[in-house]
GROMACS .gro file of C-alpha atoms in nm:
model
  156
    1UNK     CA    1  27.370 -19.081  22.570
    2UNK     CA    2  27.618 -19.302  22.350
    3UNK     CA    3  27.438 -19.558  22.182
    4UNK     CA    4  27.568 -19.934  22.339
    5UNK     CA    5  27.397 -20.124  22.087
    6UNK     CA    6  27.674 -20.302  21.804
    7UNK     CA    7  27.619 -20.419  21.469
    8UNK     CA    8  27.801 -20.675  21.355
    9UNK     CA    9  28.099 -20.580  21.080
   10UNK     CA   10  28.320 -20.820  20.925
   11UNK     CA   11  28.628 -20.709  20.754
   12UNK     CA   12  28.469 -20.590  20.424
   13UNK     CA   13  28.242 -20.361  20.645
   14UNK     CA   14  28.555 -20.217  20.839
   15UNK     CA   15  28.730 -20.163  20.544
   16UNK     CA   16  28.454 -20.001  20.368
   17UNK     CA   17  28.364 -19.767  20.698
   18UNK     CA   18  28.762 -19.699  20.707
   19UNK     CA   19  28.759 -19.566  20.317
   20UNK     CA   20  28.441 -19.350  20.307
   21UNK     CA   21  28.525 -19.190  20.685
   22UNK     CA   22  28.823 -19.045  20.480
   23UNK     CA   23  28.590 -18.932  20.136
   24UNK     CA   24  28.252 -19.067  20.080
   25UNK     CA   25  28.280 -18.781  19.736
   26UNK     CA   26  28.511 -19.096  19.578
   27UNK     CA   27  28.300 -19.330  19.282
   28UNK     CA   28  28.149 -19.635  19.410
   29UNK     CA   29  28.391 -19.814  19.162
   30UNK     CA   30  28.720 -19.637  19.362
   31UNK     CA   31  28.514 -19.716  19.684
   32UNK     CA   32  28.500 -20.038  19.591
   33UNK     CA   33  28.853 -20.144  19.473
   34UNK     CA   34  29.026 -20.020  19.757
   35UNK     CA   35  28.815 -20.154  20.019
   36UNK     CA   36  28.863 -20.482  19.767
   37UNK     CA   37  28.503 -20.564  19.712
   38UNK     CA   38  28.257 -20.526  19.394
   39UNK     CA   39  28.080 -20.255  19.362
   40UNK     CA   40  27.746 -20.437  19.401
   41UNK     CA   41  27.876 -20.583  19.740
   42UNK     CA   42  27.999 -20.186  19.820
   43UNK     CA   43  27.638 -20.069  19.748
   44UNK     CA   44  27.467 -20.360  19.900
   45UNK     CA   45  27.694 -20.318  20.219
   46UNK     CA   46  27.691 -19.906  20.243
   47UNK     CA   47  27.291 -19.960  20.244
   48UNK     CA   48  27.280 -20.190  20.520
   49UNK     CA   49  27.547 -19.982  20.736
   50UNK     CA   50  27.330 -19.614  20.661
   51UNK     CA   51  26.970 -19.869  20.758
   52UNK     CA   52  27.102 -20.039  21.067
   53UNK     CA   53  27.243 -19.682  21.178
   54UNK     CA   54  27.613 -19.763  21.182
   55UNK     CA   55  27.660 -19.440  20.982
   56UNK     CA   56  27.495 -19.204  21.147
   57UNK     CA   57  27.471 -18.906  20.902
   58UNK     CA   58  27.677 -18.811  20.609
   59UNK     CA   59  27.770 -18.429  20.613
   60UNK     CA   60  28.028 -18.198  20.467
   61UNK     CA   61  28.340 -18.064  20.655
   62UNK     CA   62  28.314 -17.651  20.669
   63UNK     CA   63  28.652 -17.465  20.700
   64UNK     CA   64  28.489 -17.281  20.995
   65UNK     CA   65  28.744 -16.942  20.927
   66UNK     CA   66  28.620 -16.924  20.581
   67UNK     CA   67  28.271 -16.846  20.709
   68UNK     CA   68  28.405 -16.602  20.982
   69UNK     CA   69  28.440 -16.799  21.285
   70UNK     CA   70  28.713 -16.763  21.454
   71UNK     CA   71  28.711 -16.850  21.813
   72UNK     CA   72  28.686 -17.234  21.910
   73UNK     CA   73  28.630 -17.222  22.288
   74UNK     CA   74  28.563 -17.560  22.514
   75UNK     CA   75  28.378 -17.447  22.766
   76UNK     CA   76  28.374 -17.689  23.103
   77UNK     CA   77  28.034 -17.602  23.344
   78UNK     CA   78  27.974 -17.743  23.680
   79UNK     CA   79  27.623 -17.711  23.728
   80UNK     CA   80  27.285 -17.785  23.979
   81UNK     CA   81  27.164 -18.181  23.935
   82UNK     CA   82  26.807 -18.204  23.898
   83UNK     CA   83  26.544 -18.051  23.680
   84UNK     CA   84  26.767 -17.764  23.612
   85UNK     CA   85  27.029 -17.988  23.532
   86UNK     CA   86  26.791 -18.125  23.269
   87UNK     CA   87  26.697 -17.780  23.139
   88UNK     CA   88  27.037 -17.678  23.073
   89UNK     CA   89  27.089 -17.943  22.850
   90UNK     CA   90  26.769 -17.900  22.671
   91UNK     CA   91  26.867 -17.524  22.614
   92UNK     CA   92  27.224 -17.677  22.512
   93UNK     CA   93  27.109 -17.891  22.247
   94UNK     CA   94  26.878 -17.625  22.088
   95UNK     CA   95  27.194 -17.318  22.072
   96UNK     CA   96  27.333 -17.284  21.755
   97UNK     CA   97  27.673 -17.188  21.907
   98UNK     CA   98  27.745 -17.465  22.063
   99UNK     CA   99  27.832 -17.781  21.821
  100UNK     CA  100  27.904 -18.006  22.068
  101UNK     CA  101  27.796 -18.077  22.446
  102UNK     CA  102  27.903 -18.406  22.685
  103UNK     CA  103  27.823 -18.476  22.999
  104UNK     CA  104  28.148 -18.626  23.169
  105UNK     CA  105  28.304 -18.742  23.455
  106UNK     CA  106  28.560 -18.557  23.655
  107UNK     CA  107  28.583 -18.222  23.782
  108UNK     CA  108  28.315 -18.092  23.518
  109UNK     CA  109  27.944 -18.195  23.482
  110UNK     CA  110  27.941 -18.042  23.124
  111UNK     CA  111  28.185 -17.996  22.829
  112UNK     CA  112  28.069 -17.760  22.560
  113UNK     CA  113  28.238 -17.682  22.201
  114UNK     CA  114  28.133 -17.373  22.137
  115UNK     CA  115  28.263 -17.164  21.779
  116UNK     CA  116  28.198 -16.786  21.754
  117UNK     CA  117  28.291 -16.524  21.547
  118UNK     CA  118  28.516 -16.319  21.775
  119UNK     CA  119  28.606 -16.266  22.124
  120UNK     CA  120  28.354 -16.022  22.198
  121UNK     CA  121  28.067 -16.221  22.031
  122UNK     CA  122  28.183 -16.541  22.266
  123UNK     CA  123  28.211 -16.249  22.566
  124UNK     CA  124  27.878 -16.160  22.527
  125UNK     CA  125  27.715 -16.520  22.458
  126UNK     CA  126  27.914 -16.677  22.764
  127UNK     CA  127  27.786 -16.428  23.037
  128UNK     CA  128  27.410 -16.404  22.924
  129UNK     CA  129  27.424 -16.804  22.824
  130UNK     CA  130  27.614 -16.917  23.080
  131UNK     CA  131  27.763 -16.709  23.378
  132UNK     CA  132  27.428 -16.597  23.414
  133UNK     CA  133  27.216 -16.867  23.455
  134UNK     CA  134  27.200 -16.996  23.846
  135UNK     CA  135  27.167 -17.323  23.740
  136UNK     CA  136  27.545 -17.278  23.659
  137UNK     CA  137  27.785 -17.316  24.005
  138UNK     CA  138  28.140 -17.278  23.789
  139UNK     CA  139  28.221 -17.187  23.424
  140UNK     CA  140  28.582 -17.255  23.326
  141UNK     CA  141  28.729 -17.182  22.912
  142UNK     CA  142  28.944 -17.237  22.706
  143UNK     CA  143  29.028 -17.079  22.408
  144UNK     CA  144  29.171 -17.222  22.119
  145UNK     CA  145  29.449 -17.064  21.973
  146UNK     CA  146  29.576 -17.348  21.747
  147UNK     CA  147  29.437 -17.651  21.633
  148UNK     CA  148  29.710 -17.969  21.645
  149UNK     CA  149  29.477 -18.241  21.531
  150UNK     CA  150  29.103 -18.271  21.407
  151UNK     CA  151  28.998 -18.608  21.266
  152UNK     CA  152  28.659 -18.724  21.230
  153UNK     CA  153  28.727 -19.115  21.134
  154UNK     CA  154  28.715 -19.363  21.387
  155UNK     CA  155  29.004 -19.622  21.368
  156UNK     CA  156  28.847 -19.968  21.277
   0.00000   0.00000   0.00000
């Protein structure tokens, strides 16, 4: 579930969130200048944003085809509601394979990013993951051939 609760930012904060969503591996003093603050206000303010849970987690970027996977696949499930519901998306959250999972509205009940190696890895995992399961009424993919825009910053 997306959290609803907000905490308050002023500019500063914005401006600070807007730098370090770009490179957090900057100096506090570069930080600092060009979201034009101090660097004891930067520190003070980057503490309270990490404690009150504004920022999440701080992780590095992986150029996923330098590690040998090369399939991105989005993966759109229409599945039982109920318990089974439920234990799909327990099994979801736990599968390596899968980095991302949202329940949505529409014409799916699930969207899944999955990354794989190859073709006949993501063969393989799809029909004893998914296509298998009865929990599972459709299964639709989509295989990305070419990625047009990945961003991880959230406009402020």
């Amino acid at each position: 579930m997306i959290e609803n609760a907000q905490t308050p930012l002023d500019a500063c904060d914005r401006r600070i969130l807007a730098e370090i969503q770009h490179d957090l591996r900057r100096s506090p003093d570069e930080i600092a200048e060009a979201a034009g603050t101090s660097v004891s206000s930067y520190r003070r303010r980057l503490k309270r944003l990490r404690e009150s849970g504004v920022i999440e987690r701080e992780v590095a970027l992986v150029r996923h085809g330098q590690l040998g996977i090369d399939i991105i696949v989005m993966v759109s499930l229409n599945e039982e509601r109920g318990p089974e519901y439920d234990r799909l998306k327990r099994i979801y959250r736990r599968s390596p394979q899968i980095t991302q999972c949202y329940s949505v509205t529409g014409d799916a009940d699930l969207i899944l990013h999955v990354h794989m190696p190859d073709m006949a890895t993501f063969e393989n995992w799809i029909e004893t993951n998914i296509i298998e399961d009865q929990a599972v009424k459709r299964c639709t993919s989509h295989v990305v051939y070419s990625r047009v825009k990945f961003e991880t910053a959230i406009e402020l």
